[in-house]
CSV table of C-alpha atoms in Angstrom, one decimal:
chain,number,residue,atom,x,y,z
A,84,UNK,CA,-4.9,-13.2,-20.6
A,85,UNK,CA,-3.5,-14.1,-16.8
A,86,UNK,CA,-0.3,-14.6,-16.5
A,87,UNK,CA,1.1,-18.3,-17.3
A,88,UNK,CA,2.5,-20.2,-14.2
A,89,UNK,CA,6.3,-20.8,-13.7
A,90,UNK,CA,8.3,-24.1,-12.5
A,91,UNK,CA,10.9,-23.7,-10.3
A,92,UNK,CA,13.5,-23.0,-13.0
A,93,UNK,CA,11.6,-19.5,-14.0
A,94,UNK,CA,10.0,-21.4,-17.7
A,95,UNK,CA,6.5,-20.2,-17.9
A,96,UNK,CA,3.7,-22.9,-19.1
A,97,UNK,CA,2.0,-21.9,-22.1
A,98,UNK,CA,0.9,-24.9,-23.8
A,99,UNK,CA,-0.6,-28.2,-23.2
A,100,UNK,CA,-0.3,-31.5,-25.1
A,101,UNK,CA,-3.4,-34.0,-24.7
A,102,UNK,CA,-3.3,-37.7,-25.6
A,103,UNK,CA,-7.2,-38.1,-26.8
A,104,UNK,CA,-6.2,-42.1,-27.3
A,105,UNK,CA,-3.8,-44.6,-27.3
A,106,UNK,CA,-5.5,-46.7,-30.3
A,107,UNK,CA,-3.5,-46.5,-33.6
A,108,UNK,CA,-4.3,-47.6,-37.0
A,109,UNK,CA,-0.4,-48.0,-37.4
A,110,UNK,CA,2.4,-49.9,-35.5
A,111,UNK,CA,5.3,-47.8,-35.8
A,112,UNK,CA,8.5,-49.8,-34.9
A,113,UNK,CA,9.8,-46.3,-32.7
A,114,UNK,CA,6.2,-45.6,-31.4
A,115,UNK,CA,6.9,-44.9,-27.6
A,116,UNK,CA,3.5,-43.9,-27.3
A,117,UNK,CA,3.9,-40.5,-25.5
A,118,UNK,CA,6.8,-41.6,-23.0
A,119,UNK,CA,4.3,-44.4,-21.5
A,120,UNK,CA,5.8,-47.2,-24.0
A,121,UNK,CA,3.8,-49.5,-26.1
A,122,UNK,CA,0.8,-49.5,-24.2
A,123,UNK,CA,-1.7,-49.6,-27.0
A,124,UNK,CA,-4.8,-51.9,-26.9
A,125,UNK,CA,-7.7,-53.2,-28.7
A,126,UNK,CA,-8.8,-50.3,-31.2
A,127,UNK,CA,-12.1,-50.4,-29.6
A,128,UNK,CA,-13.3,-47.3,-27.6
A,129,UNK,CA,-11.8,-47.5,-24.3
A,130,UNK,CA,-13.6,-46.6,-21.4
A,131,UNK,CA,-10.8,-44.8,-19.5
A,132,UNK,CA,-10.3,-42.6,-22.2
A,133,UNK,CA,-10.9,-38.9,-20.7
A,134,UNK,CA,-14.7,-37.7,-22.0
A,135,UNK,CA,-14.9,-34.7,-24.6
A,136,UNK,CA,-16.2,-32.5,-21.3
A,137,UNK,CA,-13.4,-33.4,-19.4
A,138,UNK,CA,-11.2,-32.7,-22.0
A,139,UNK,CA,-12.8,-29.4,-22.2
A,140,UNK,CA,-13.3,-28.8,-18.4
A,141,UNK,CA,-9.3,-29.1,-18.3
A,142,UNK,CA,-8.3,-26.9,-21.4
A,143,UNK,CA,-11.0,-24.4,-19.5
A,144,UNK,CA,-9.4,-24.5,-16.2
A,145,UNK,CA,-5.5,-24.0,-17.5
A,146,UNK,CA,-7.2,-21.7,-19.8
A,147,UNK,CA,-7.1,-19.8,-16.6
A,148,UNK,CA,-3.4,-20.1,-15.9
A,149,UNK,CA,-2.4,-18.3,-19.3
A,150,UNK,CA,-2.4,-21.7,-20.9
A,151,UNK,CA,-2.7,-20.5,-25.0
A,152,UNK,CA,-2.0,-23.6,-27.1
A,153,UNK,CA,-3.2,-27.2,-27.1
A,154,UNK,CA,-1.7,-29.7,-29.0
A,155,UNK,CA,-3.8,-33.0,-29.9
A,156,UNK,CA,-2.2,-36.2,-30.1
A,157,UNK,CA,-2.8,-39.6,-29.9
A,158,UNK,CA,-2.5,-43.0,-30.6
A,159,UNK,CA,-4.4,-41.6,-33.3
A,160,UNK,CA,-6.4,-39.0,-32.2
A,161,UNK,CA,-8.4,-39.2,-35.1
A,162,UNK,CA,-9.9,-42.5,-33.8
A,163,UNK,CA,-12.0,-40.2,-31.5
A,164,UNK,CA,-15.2,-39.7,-33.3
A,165,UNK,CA,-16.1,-36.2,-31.4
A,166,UNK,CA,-12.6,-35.0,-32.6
A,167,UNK,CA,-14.3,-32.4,-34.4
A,168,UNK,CA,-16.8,-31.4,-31.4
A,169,UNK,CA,-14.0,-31.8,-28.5
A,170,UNK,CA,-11.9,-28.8,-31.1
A,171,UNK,CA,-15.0,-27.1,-31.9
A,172,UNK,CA,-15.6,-26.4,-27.6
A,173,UNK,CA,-11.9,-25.6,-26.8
A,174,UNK,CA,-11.2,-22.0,-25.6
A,175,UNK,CA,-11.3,-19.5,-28.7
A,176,UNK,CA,-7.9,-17.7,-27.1
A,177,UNK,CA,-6.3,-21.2,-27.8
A,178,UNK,CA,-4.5,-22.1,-30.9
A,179,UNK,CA,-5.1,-25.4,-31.7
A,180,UNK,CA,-2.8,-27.8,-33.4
A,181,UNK,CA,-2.9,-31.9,-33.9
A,182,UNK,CA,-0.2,-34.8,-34.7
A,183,UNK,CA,-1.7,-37.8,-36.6
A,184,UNK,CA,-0.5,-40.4,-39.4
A,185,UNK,CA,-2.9,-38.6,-41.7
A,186,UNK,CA,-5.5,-41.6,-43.3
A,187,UNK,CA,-8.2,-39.9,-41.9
A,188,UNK,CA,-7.6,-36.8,-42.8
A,189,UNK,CA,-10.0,-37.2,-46.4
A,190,UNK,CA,-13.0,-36.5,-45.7
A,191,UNK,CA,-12.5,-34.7,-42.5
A,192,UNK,CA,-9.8,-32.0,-42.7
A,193,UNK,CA,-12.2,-29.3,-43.7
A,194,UNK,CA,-14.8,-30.2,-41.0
A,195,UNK,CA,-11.9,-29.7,-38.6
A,196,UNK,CA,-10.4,-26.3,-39.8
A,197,UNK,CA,-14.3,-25.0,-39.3
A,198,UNK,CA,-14.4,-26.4,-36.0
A,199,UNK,CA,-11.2,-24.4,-35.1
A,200,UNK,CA,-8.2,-26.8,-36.2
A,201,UNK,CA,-5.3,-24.3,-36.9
A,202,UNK,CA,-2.7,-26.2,-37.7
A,203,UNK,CA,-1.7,-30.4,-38.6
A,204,UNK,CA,1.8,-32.7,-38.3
A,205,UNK,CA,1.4,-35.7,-40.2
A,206,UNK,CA,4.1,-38.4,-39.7
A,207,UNK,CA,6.0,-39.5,-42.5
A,208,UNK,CA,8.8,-41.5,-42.2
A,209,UNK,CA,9.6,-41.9,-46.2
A,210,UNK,CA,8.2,-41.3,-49.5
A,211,UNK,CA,8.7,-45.2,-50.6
A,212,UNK,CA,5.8,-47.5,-50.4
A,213,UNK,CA,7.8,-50.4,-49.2
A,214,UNK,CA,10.2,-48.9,-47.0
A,215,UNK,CA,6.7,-46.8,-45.4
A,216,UNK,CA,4.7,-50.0,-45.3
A,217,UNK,CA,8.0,-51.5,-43.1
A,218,UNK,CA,9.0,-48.5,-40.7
A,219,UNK,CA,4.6,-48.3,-39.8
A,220,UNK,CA,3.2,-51.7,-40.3
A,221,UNK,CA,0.9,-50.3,-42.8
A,222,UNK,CA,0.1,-50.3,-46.4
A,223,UNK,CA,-1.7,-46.7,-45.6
A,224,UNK,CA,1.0,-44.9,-48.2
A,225,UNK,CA,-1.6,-43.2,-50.7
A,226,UNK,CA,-4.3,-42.5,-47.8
A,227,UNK,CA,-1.3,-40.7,-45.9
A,228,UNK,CA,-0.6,-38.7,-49.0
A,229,UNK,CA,-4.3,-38.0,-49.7
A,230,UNK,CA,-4.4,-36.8,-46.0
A,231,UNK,CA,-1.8,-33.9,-46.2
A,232,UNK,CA,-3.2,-32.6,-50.0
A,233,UNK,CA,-6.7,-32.7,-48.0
A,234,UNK,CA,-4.8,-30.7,-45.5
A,235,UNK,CA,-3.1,-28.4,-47.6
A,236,UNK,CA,-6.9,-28.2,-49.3
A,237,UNK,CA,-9.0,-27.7,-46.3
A,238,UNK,CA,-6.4,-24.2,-45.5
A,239,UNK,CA,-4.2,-26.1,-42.8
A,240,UNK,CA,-1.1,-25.0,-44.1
A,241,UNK,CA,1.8,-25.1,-43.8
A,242,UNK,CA,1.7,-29.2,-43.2
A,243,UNK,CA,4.4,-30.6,-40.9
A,244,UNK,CA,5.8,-33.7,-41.4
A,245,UNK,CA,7.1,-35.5,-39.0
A,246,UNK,CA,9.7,-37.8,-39.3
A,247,UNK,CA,11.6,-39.5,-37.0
A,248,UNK,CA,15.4,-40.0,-37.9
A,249,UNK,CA,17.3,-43.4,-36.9
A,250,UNK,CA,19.2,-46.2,-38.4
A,251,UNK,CA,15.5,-47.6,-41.0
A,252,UNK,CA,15.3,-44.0,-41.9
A,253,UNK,CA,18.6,-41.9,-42.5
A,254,UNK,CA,18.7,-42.7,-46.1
A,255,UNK,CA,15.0,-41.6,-47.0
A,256,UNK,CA,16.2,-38.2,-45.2
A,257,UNK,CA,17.5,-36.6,-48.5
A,258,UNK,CA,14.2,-37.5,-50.4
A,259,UNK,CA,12.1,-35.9,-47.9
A,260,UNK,CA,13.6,-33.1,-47.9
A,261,UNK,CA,13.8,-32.9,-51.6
A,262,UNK,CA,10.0,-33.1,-50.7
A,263,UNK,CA,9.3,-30.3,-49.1
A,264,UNK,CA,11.3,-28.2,-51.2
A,265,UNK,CA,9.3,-28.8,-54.1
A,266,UNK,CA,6.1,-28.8,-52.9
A,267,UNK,CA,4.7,-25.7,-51.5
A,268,UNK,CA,2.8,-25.7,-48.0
A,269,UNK,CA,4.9,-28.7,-46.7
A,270,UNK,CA,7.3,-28.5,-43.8
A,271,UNK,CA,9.6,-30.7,-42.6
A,272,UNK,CA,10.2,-31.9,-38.8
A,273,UNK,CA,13.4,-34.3,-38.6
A,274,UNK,CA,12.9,-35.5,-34.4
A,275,UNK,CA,15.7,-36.8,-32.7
A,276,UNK,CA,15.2,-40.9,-32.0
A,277,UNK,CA,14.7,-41.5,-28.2
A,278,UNK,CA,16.8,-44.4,-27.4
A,279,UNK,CA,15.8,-44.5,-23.5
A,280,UNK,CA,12.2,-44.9,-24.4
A,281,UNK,CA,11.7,-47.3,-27.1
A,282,UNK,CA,14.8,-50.1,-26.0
A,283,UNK,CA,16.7,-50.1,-29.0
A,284,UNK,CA,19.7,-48.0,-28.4
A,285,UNK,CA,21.6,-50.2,-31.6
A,286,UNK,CA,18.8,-47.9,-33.9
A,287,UNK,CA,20.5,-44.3,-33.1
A,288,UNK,CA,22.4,-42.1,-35.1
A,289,UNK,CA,24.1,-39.0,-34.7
A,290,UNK,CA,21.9,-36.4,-35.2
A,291,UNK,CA,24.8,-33.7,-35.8
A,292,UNK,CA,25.6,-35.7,-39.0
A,293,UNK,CA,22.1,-34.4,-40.5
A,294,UNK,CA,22.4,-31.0,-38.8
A,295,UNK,CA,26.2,-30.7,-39.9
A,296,UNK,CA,24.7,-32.0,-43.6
A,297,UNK,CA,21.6,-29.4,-44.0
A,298,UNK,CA,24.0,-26.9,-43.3
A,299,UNK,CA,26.0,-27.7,-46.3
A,300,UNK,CA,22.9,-28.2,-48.4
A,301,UNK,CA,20.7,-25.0,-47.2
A,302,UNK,CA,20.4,-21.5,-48.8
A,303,UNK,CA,20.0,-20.1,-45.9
A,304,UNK,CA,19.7,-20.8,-42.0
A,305,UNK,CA,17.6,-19.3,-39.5
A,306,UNK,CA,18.8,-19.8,-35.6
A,307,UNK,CA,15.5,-20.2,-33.3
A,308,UNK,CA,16.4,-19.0,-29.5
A,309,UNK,CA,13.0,-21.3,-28.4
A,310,UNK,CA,14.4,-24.6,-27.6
A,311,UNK,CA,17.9,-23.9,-29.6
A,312,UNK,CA,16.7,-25.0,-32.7
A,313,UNK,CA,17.7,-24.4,-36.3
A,314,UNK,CA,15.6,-23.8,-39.1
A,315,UNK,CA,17.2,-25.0,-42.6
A,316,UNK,CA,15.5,-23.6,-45.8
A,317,UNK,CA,16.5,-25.7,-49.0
A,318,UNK,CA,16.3,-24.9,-52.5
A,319,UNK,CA,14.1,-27.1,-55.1
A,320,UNK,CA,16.4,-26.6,-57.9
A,321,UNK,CA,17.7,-29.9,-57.1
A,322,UNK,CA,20.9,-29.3,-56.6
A,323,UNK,CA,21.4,-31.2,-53.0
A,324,UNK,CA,24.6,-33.4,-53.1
A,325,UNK,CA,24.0,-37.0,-52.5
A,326,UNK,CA,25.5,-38.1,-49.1
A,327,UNK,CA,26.0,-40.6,-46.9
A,328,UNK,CA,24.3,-39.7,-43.2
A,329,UNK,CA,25.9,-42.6,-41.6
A,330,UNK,CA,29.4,-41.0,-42.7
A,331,UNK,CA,29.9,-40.4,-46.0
A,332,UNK,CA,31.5,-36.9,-47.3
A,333,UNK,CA,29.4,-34.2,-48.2
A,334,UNK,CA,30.1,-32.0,-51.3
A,335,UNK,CA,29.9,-28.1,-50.0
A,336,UNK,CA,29.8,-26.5,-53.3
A,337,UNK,CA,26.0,-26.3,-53.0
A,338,UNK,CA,24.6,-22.7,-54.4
A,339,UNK,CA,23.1,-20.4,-53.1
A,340,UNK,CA,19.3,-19.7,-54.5
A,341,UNK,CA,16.2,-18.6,-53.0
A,342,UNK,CA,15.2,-21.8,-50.6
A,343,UNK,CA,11.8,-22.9,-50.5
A,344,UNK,CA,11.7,-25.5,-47.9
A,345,UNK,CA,12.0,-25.3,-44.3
A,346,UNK,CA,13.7,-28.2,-42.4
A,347,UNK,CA,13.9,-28.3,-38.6
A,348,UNK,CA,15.7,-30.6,-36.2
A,349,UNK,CA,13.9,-31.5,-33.3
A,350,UNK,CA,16.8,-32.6,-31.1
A,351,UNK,CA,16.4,-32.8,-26.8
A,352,UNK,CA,18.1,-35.3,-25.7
A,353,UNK,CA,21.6,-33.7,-25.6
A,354,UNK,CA,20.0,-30.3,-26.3
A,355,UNK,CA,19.9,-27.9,-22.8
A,356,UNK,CA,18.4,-25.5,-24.4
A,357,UNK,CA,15.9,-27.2,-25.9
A,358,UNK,CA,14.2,-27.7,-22.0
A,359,UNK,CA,15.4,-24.2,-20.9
A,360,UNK,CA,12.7,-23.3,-23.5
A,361,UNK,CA,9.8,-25.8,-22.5
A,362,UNK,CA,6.5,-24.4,-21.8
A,363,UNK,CA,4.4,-27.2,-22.1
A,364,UNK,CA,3.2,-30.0,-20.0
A,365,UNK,CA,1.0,-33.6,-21.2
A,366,UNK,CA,-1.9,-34.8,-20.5
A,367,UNK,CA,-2.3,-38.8,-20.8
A,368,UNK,CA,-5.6,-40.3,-22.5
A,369,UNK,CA,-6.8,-41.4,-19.2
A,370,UNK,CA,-6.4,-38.3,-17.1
A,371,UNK,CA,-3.1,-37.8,-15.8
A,372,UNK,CA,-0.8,-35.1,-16.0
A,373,UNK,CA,3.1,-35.1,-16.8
A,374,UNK,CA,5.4,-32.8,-16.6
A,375,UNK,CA,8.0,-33.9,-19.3
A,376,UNK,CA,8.0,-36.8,-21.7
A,377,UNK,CA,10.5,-39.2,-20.7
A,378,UNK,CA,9.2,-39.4,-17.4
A,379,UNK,CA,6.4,-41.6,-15.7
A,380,UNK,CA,7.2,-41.6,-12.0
A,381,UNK,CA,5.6,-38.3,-11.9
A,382,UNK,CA,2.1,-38.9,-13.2
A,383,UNK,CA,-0.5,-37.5,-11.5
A,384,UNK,CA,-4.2,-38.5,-11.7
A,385,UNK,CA,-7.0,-35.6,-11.8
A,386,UNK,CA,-9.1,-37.6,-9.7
A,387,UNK,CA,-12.8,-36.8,-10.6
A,388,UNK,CA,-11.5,-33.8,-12.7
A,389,UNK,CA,-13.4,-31.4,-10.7
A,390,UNK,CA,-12.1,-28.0,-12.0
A,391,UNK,CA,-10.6,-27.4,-7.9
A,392,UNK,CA,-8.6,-31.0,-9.0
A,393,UNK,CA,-7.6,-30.3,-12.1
A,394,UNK,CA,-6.1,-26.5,-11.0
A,395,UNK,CA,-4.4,-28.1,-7.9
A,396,UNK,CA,-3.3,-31.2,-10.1
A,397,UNK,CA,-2.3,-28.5,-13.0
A,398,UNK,CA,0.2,-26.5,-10.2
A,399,UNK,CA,1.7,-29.4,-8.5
A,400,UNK,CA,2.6,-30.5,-12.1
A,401,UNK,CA,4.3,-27.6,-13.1
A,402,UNK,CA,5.6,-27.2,-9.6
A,403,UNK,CA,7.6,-30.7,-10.1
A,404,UNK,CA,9.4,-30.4,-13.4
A,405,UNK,CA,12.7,-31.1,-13.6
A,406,UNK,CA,15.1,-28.4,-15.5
A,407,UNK,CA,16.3,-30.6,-18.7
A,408,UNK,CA,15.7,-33.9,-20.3
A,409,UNK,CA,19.1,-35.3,-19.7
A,410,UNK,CA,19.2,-34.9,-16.3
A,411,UNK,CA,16.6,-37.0,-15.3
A,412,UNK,CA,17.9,-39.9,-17.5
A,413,UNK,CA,21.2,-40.2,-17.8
A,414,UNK,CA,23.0,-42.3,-20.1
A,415,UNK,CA,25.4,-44.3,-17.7
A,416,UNK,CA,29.2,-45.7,-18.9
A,417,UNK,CA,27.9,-48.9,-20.1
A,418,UNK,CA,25.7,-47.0,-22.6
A,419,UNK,CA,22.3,-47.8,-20.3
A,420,UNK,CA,20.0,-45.2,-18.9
A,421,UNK,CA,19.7,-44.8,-15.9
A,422,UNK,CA,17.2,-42.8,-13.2
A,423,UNK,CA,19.0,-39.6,-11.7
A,424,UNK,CA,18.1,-40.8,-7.8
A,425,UNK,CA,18.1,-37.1,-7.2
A,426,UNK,CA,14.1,-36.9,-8.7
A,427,UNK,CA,13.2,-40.7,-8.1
A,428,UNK,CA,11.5,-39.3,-4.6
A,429,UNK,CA,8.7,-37.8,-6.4
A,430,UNK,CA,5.0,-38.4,-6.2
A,431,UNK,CA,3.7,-41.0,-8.6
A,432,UNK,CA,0.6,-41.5,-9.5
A,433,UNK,CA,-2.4,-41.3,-7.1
């Protein structure tokens, strides 16, 4: 395997996250849409949507930079009907893993592990009908839960599930993670809300209430160097105080026993380390390349996606990333973000 390019700040690139669309099913009320906003249109086909060969042409160029995991995302990337053929044609020495809401994983999920899937997040934001039908702007509940048992059928454990924790969801955090415990195969992925790119700063919580509660509540926990993260395994002998995430007390007398579920905060904004740790850059659905989430000034297009434009796009990328998340957006003293001018002289997009 060659050896993986480094930015500037010494972090190799290892892994690549491709937008295949930005048409979704659902309407998430956080949806930021891969750090590009709510830029989702008709859920026709579009035609600027990146091909399955150029999709391939790209994951077999970085493929040459020591690139060894792709990520597919969306919109829903299960929109795209050669899902299963774009998967099937990406580099064997890649794992491959995807992020979607799920409802069409019946019928599907074990025509994608045999065409190479390894691996499936499924976002799911609570285990309540009403409260799921109001966070997503869809009455897809069941066909979300007959998605990650057609996951955990097809082999494509463990399932992740994603779920994003601000003020319409901090109370169905308990009872997800009561989930997980009890139900073997499943993961759970609590993600930090992103204030500075959704516009609705009044929705955040502190995240080191539900880090400060699973540590109370967990048999055991496991400290991850990669991106500073914390893994929290839980018991299902449903035992886990009730509390309050918004500020209530938390009753520490929880016993130990042998924990079954894992819990892990995904937490950057505030999180150094988190960045230190990042080896991976995104791809947009029509074709550009970024080299961290919360940013857009530094798109850059792959022109005709030749495989000499996608390599010299692919190293100017990774040449031009900046060395933590909250650097680059700063929270300023009237509680609005605001650019660090020390980046804003970057390329854009061609």
């Amino acid at each position: 395997m060659p050896e993986p390019l480094s930015d500037d700040f010494g972090r190799e690139v290892t892994g690549v996250r491709i937008s295949l669309t930005d048409r979704c099913n659902f309407d998430c009320v956080y949806c930021h849409n891969e750090g590009l906003g709510d830029t989702r249109g008709p859920m026709e086909p579009s035609e600027n949507e990146m091909t399955a060969d150029e999709i391939v042409r790209f994951l077999e160029v970085v493929e040459g930079y020591g690139v060894d995991s792709v990520k597919f995302t969306g919109g829903e990337p299960m929109l795209r009907e050669d899902l299963e053929e774009i998967i099937r044609r990406t580099p064997d020495s890649m794992e491959v893993s995807m992020t979607t809401n799920g409802t069409f994983l019946p019928g599907r999920a074990e025509d994608l592990k045999a065409a190479g899937l390894d691996r499936v997040n499924v976002s799911q934001d609570a285990l309540d009908p009403e409260a799921f039908a109001e966070i997503t702007e869809s009455g897809a509940y069941e066909r979300v839960l007959e998605g990650v048992e057609a996951a955990l059928d097809a082999g494509l454990a463990p399932v992740k599930l994603n779920m994003v924790v601000f003020e319409h969801t901090a109370g169905y955090v308990e009872g997800m993670v009561d989930h997980v415990a009890k139900n073997d195969g499943l993961q759970l992925q609590l993600i930090e809300y992103m204030p500075e790119l959704t516009g609705k700063p009044e929705w955040n919580i502190d995240i080191d209430r539900v880090h400060d509660w699973l540590a109370d509540v967990a048999d055991r926990v496991e400290h991850r160097e990669m991106h500073d993260r914390k893994r929290y395994y839980i018991s299902d002998d449903g035992t886990a105080p009730d509390v309050d995430l918004d500020g209530g007390a938390v009753d520490a007398n929880h016993p130990d026993a042998a924990g079954t579920g894992m819990v892990e905060i995904v937490d950057p904004v505030e999180n150094e380390t988190f960045c230190a740790n990042c080896g991976r850059v995104r791809v947009t659905h029509e074709g550009y390349l970024k080299g961290c989430l919360n940013r857009n000034d530094d798109l850059r297009s792959m022109g005709e996606m030749t495989r000499e434009e996608i390599a010299e796009t692919f190293e100017a990328v990774v040449a031009n990333r900046v060395p933590y998340y909250g650097e680059y957006l700063v929270e300023g003293e009237d509680g609005e973000y605001e650019f660090n001018e020390k980046y804003l002289a970057t390329p854009s997009a061609d």
